[in-house]
XYZ file of C-alpha atoms in Angstrom:
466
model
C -78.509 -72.196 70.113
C -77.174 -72.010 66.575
C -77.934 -68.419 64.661
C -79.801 -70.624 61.965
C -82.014 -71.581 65.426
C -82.560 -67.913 66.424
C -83.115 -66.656 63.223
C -85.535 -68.951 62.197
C -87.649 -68.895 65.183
C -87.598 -65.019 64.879
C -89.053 -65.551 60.801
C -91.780 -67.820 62.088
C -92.823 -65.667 64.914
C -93.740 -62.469 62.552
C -97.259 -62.276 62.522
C -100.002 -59.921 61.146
C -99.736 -57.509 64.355
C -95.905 -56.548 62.803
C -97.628 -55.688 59.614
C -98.076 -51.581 61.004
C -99.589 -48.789 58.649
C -95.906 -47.939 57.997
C -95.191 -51.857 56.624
C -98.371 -51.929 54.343
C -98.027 -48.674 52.970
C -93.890 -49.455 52.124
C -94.663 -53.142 51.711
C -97.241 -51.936 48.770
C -94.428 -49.291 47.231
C -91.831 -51.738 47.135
C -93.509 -54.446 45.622
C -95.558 -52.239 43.411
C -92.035 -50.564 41.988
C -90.497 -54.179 42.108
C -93.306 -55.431 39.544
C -92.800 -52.906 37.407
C -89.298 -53.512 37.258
C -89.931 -57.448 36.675
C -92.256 -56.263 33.802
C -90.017 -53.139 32.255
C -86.718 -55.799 32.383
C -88.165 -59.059 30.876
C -86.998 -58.107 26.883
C -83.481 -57.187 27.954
C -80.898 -59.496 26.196
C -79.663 -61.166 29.478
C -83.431 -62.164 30.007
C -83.639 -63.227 26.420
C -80.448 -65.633 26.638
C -81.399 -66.901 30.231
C -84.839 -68.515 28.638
C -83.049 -69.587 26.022
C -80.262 -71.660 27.806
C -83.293 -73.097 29.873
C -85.335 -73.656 27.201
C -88.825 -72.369 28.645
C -91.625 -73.231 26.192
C -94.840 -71.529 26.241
C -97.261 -73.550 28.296
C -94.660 -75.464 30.081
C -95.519 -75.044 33.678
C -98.135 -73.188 36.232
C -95.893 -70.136 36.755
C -96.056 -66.681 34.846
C -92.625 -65.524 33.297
C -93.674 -61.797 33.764
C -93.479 -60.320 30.373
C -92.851 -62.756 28.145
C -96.297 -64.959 27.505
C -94.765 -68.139 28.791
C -95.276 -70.278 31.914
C -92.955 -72.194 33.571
C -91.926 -74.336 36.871
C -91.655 -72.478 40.082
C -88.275 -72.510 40.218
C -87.533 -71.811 36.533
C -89.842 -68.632 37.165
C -88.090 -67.670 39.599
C -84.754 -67.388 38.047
C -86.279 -65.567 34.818
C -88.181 -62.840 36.871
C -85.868 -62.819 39.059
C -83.227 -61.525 36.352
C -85.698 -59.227 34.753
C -86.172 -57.587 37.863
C -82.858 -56.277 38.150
C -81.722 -56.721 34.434
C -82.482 -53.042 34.583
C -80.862 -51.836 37.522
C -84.033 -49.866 38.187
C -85.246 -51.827 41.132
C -84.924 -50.460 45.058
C -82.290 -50.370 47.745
C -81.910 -50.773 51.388
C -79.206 -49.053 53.275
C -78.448 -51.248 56.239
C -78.307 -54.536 53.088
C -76.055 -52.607 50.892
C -78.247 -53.940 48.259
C -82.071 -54.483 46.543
C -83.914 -56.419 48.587
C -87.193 -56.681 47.061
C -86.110 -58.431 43.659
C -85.387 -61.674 44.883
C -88.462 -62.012 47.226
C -90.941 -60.701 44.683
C -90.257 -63.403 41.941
C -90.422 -66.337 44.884
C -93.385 -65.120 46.313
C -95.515 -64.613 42.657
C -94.092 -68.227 41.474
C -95.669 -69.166 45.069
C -98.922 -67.385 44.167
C -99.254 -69.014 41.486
C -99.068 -72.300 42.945
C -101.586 -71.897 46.004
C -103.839 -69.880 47.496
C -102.356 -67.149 48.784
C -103.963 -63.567 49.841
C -102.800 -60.733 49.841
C -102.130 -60.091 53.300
C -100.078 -63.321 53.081
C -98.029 -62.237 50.587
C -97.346 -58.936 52.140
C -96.502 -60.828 55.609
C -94.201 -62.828 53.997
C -92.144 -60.511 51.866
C -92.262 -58.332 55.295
C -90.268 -61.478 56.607
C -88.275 -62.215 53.524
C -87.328 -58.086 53.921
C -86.135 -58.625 57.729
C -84.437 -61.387 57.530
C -81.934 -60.696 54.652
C -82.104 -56.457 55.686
C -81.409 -57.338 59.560
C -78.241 -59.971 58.182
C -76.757 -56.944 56.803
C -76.502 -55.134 59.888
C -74.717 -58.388 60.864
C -71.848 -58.789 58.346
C -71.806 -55.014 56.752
C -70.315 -52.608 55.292
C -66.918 -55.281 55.310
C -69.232 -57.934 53.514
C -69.864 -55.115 50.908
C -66.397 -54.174 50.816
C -64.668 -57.636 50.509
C -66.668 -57.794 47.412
C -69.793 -59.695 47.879
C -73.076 -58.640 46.541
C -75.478 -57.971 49.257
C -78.129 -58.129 46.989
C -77.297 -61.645 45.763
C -75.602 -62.881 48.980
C -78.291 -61.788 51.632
C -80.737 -62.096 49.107
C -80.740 -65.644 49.279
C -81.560 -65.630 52.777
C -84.431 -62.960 52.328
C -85.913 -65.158 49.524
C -85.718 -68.387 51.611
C -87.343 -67.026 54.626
C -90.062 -65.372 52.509
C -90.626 -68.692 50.688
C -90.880 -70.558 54.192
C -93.404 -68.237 55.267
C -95.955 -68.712 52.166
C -94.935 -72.999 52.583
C -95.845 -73.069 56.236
C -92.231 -73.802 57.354
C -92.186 -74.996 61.097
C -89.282 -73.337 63.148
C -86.864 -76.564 62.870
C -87.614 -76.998 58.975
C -87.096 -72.881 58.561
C -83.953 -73.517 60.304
C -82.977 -76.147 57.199
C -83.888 -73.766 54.851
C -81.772 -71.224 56.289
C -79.347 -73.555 56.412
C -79.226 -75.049 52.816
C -79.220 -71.695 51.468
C -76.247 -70.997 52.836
C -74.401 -73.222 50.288
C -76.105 -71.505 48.112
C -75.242 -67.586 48.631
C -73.455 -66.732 46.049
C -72.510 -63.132 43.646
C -69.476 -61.316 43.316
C -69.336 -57.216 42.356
C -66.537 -58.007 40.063
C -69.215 -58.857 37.749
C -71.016 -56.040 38.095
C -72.067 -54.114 34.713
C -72.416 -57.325 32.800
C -75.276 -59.594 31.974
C -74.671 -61.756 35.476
C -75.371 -59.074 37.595
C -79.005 -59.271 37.242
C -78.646 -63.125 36.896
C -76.845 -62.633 40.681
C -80.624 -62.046 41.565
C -82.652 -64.767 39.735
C -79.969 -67.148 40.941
C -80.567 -65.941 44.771
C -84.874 -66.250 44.150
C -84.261 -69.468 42.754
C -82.232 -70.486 45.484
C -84.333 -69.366 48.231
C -87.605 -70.755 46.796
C -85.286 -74.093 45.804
C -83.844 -74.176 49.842
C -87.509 -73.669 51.203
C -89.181 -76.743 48.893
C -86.296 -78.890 49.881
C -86.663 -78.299 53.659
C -90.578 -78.576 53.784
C -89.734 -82.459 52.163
C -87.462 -83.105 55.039
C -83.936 -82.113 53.242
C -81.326 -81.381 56.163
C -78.073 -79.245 56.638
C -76.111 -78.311 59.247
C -78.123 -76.083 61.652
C -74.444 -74.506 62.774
C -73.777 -73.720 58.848
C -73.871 -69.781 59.629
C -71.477 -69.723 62.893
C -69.443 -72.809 62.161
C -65.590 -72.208 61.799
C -66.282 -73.035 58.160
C -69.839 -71.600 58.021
C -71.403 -68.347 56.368
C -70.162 -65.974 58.818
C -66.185 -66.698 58.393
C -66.176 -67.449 55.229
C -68.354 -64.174 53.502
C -66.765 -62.199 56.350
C -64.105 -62.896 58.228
C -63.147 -62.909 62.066
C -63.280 -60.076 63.540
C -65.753 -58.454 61.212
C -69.332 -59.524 61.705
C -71.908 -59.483 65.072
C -74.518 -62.195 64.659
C -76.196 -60.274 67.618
C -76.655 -56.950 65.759
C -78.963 -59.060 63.298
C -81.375 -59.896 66.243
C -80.986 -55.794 67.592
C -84.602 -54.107 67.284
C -86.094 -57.361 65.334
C -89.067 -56.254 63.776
C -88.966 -53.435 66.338
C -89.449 -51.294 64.097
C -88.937 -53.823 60.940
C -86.559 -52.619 58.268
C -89.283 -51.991 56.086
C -90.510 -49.090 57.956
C -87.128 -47.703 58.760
C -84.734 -47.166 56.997
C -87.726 -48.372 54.646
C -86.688 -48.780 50.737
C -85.084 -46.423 48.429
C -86.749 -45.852 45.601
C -84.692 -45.172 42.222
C -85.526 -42.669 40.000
C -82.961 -43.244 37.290
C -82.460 -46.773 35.903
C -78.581 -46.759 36.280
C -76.610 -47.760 39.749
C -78.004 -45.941 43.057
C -73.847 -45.090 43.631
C -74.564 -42.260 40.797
C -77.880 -40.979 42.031
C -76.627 -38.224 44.493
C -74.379 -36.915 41.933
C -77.075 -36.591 39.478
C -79.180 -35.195 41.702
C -76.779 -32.549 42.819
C -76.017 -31.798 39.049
C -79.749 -31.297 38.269
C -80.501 -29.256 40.567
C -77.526 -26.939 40.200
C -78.423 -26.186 36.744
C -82.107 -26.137 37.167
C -81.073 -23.300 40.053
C -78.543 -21.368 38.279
C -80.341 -21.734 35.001
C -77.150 -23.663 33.329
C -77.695 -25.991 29.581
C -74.825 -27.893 28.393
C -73.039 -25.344 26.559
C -72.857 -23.013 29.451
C -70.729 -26.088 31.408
C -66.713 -25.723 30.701
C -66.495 -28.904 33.232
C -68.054 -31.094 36.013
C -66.187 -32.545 39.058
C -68.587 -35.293 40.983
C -67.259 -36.162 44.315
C -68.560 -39.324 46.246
C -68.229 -41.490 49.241
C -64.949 -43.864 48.742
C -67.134 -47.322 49.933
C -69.522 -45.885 46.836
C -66.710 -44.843 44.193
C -65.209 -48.218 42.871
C -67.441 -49.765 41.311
C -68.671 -46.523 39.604
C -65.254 -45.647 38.519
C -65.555 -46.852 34.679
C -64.268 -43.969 32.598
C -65.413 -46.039 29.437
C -67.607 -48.149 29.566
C -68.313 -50.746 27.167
C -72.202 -51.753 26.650
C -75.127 -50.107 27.989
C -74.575 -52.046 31.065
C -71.243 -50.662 31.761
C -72.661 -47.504 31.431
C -75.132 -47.690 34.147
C -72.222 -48.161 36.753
C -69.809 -45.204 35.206
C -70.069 -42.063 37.245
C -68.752 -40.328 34.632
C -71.064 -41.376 31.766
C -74.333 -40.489 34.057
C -72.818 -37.421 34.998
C -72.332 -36.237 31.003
C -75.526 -37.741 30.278
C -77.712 -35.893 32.949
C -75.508 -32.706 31.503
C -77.019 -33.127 28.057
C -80.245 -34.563 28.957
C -81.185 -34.035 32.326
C -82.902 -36.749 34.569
C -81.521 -40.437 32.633
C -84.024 -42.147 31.711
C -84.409 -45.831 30.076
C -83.797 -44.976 26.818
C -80.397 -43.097 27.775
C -78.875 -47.117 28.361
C -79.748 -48.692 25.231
C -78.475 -50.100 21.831
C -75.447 -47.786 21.294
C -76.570 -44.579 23.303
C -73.176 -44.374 25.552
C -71.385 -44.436 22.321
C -73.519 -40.934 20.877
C -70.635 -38.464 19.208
C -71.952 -35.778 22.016
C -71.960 -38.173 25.144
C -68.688 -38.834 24.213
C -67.826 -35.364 23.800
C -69.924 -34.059 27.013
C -67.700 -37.574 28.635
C -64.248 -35.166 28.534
C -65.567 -32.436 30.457
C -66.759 -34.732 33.061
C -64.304 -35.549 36.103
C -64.973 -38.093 39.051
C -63.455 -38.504 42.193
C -63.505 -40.257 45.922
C -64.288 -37.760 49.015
C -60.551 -37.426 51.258
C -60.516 -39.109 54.520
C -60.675 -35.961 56.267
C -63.902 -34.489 54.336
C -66.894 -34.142 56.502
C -68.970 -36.296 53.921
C -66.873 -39.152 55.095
C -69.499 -40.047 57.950
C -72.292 -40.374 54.910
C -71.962 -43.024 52.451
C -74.921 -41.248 50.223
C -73.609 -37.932 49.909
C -72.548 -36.280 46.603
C -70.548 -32.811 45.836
C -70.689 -31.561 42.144
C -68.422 -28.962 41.266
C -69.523 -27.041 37.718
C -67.384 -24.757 35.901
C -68.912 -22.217 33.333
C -67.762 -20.522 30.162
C -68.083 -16.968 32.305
C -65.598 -18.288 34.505
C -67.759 -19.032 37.954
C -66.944 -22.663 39.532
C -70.669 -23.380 41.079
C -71.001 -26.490 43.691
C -73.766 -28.032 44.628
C -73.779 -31.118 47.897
C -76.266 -33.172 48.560
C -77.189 -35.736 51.613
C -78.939 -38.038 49.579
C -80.600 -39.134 46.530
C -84.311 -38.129 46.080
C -86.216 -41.582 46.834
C -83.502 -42.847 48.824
C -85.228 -43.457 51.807
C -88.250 -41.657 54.010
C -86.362 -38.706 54.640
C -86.716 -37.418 50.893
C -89.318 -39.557 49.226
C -90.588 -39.940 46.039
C -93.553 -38.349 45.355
C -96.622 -40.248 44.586
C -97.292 -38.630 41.039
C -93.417 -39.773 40.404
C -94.224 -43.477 41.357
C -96.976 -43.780 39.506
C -95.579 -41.932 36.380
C -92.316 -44.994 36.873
C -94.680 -47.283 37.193
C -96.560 -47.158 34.242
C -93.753 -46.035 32.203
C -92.151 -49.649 33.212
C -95.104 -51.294 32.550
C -96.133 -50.583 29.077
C -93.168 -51.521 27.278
C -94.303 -55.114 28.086
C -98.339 -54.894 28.835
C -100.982 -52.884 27.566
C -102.042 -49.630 29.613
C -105.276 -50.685 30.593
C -103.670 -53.792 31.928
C -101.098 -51.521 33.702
C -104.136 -49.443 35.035
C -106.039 -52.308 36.589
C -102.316 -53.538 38.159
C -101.612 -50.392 39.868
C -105.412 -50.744 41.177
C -105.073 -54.277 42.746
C -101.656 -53.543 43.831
C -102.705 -50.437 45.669
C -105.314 -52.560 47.561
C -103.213 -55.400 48.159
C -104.276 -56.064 51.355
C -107.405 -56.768 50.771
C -106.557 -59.126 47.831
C -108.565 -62.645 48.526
C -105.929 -63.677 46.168
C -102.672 -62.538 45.078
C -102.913 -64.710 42.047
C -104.687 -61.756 40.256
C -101.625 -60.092 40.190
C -100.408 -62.201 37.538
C -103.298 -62.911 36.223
C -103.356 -59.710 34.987
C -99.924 -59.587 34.181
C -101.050 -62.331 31.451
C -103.727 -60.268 30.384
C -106.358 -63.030 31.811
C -108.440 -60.101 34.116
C -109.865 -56.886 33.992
C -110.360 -56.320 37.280
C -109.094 -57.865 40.687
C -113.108 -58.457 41.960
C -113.924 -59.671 38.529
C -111.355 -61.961 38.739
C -111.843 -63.253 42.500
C -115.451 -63.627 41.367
C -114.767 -65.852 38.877
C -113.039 -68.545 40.768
């Protein structure tokens, strides 16, 4: 049987007895965090340009653009909220993807709920599905898919939004197994790109492309069910032989799913998750030894080599670039402690004192015989002061980086709304948090955007109304 065959008959077979306690309750943080992302990211510049090259016009189709008071066609919707949600770099991570995996299921399966009648149970069941699939293909193909160059996020991505699509369309096993297989052709996203405007667009692209390989199976579109193992398929081209296991995908399916372990990692700064440790280490060094900037001669940050490249950026160009240079969070979280939104935009990484702070700030890659070497998330800062003590702090991980050090619930809320109201009121961000809280229990997911668009005040108000 062909891996497309196997997967897709695993995708179907998910049912509402693999939605545990543990997959509601991260289910409901990820896609509550992934909303307010969509929401927070929809006036960036890259969003901006993207409606403008397609040309969305207000009222022209039955799917909310979160964010931006226009409607559009599913897949149109899904490319734009797709982008927003990770124009901002704010959005979670996965360990065994090497990438976000919520942000291109969410914008498939709102476009979807838009279109039907979905529940909220549905929708959770579905993104649960959308999570495995492209979360248990990374086990698969990584880290040397990540390392070649590809970006999880976009490349899996794909494959997460197409099952999650099939799910909410009713795919059969055999048409599931053409949507797999289209979507193949149409993994795509490169890291060499990273820090510029088609980064996020890596995202809307792979939402798009999932919802787009989904549609055209359910109408009877065909590919090659052998299009991931073929000698010319997924697997050897993306990886390489010698450096992928089909198997591993299918190891401990949905036993536990990924969602409830290794779960998501949720970011608390909006700048990449490769400069989170270091941060954190930095913070709490100073917050310890009771350090401001002008106590700090220097700062050394130290990280895992798989993490270091493509935070390496000594000077980075637009606000962009700065979220992916070590060396720029570093100097920032020096001046201003935790980064926040406001730290990446306009012509903040170009301040006289981040600049200045910039020179005292040193990066580096951990040697191959450091202990660190066996965790890809770990961090050293080393801090010199004007009395002459070097101070160094290591870490294991990033707050919010998975179960083991979570986010607290005050701090998810507090990102949450903080995301929210730079695009909707916050009352409407209020009753949002409520319905997504209870999603579960949703008769209809549709409220979500429904209030996104400001059309209800409450989810039961607005089920009642229907």
């Amino acid at each position: 049987m062909a891996f497309a065959n196997t997967l897709a008959d695993r995708v179907c077979a998910l049912g509402p007895q693999d939605l545990t306690p543990d997959a509601i309750r991260w289910g409901k943080v990820a896609i509550t965090d992934t909303i307010a992302c969509m929401l927070a990211g929809a006036g960036e510049p890259c969003v901006e340009a993207l409606e403008r090259a397609l040309r969305i016009e207000p009222t022209k189709g039955p799917c909310l653009v979160l964010g931006r008071g226009r409607r559009a066609g599913p897949l149109e919707a899904a490319l734009v909220n797709g982008t927003a949600a990770h124009a901002l770099d704010f959005d979670d991570v996965n360990k065994t993807m090497g990438g976000h995996p919520s942000a291109p299921l969410l914008p498939v399966l709102l476009a979807l709920a838009d279109l039907q009648d979905v529940s909220g149970r549905d929708l959770l069941l579905a993104y649960a599905a959308g999570f495995e699939t492209a979360c248990k293909l990374g086990r698969a193909v990584n880290f040397h898919h990540y390392e070649k160059g590809w970006h999880p996020t976009a490349t899996l991505g794909t494959f997460g939004a197409t099952a999650a699509a099939g799910r909410l369309l009713g795919l059969d096993p055999q048409r599931m197994t053409m949507a797999l297989s289209i979507a193949v052709s149409f993994a795509s996203g490169v890291k060499a790109n990273f820090g510029s405007m088609t980064k996020p667009l890596h995202v809307g692209h792979a939402a798009r492309g999932g919802l787009f390989a989904a549609q055209l199976a359910r109408e009877g579109f065909t590919a090659q069910d052998a299009a991931f193992d073929h000698r010319q398929g997924f697997f050897e081209l993306f990886n390489g032989a010698g450096t992928y296991d089909p198997e591993k995908a299918f190891e401990n399916w949905a036993a536990p799913l990924d969602l409830e372990w290794p779960a998501v990692g949720i970011k608390r700064y909006p700048s990449c998750a490769s400069t989170h440790s270091s941060i954190d280490a930095l913070l709490e060094l100073m917050e310890r030894e009771s350090l401001a900037n002008d106590d700090v001669v220097s700062v050394r940050a130290t990280i895992h080599p798989r993490r270091y490249p493509h935070v390496d950026r000594p000077d980075p160009q637009t606000p962009l670039d700065a979220k992916f240079s070590l060396r720029h969070c570093i100097a920032r979280a020096l001046l201003d402690g935790a980064p926040t939104l406001a730290h990446f935009h306009g012509e903040t990484h170009r301040e006289p004192r981040v600049l200045e702070a910039m020179t005292r700030v040193e990066t580096g890659r951990f040697p191959p015989d450091a202990p660190e070497m066996d965790n890809q998330l770990a961090a050293e800062v080393a801090v010199t002061t004007r009395d002459g003590r070097t101070l160094v702090e290591k870490i294991d991980q990033a707050v919010g980086r998975g179960p083991e050090k979570p986010v607290a619930e005050e701090g998810l809320r507090a990102k949450f709304h903080a995301c929210c109201t730079l695009a909707i009121p916050r009352a409407a961000s209020e009753r949002l948090h409520a319905a997504l809280s209870d999603l579960e229990n949703l008769p209809s997911a549709r409220v979500l955007t429904d209030i996104a668009a400001g059309k209800a005040e409450t989810p039961r108000r607005a089920e009642a109304a229907r």
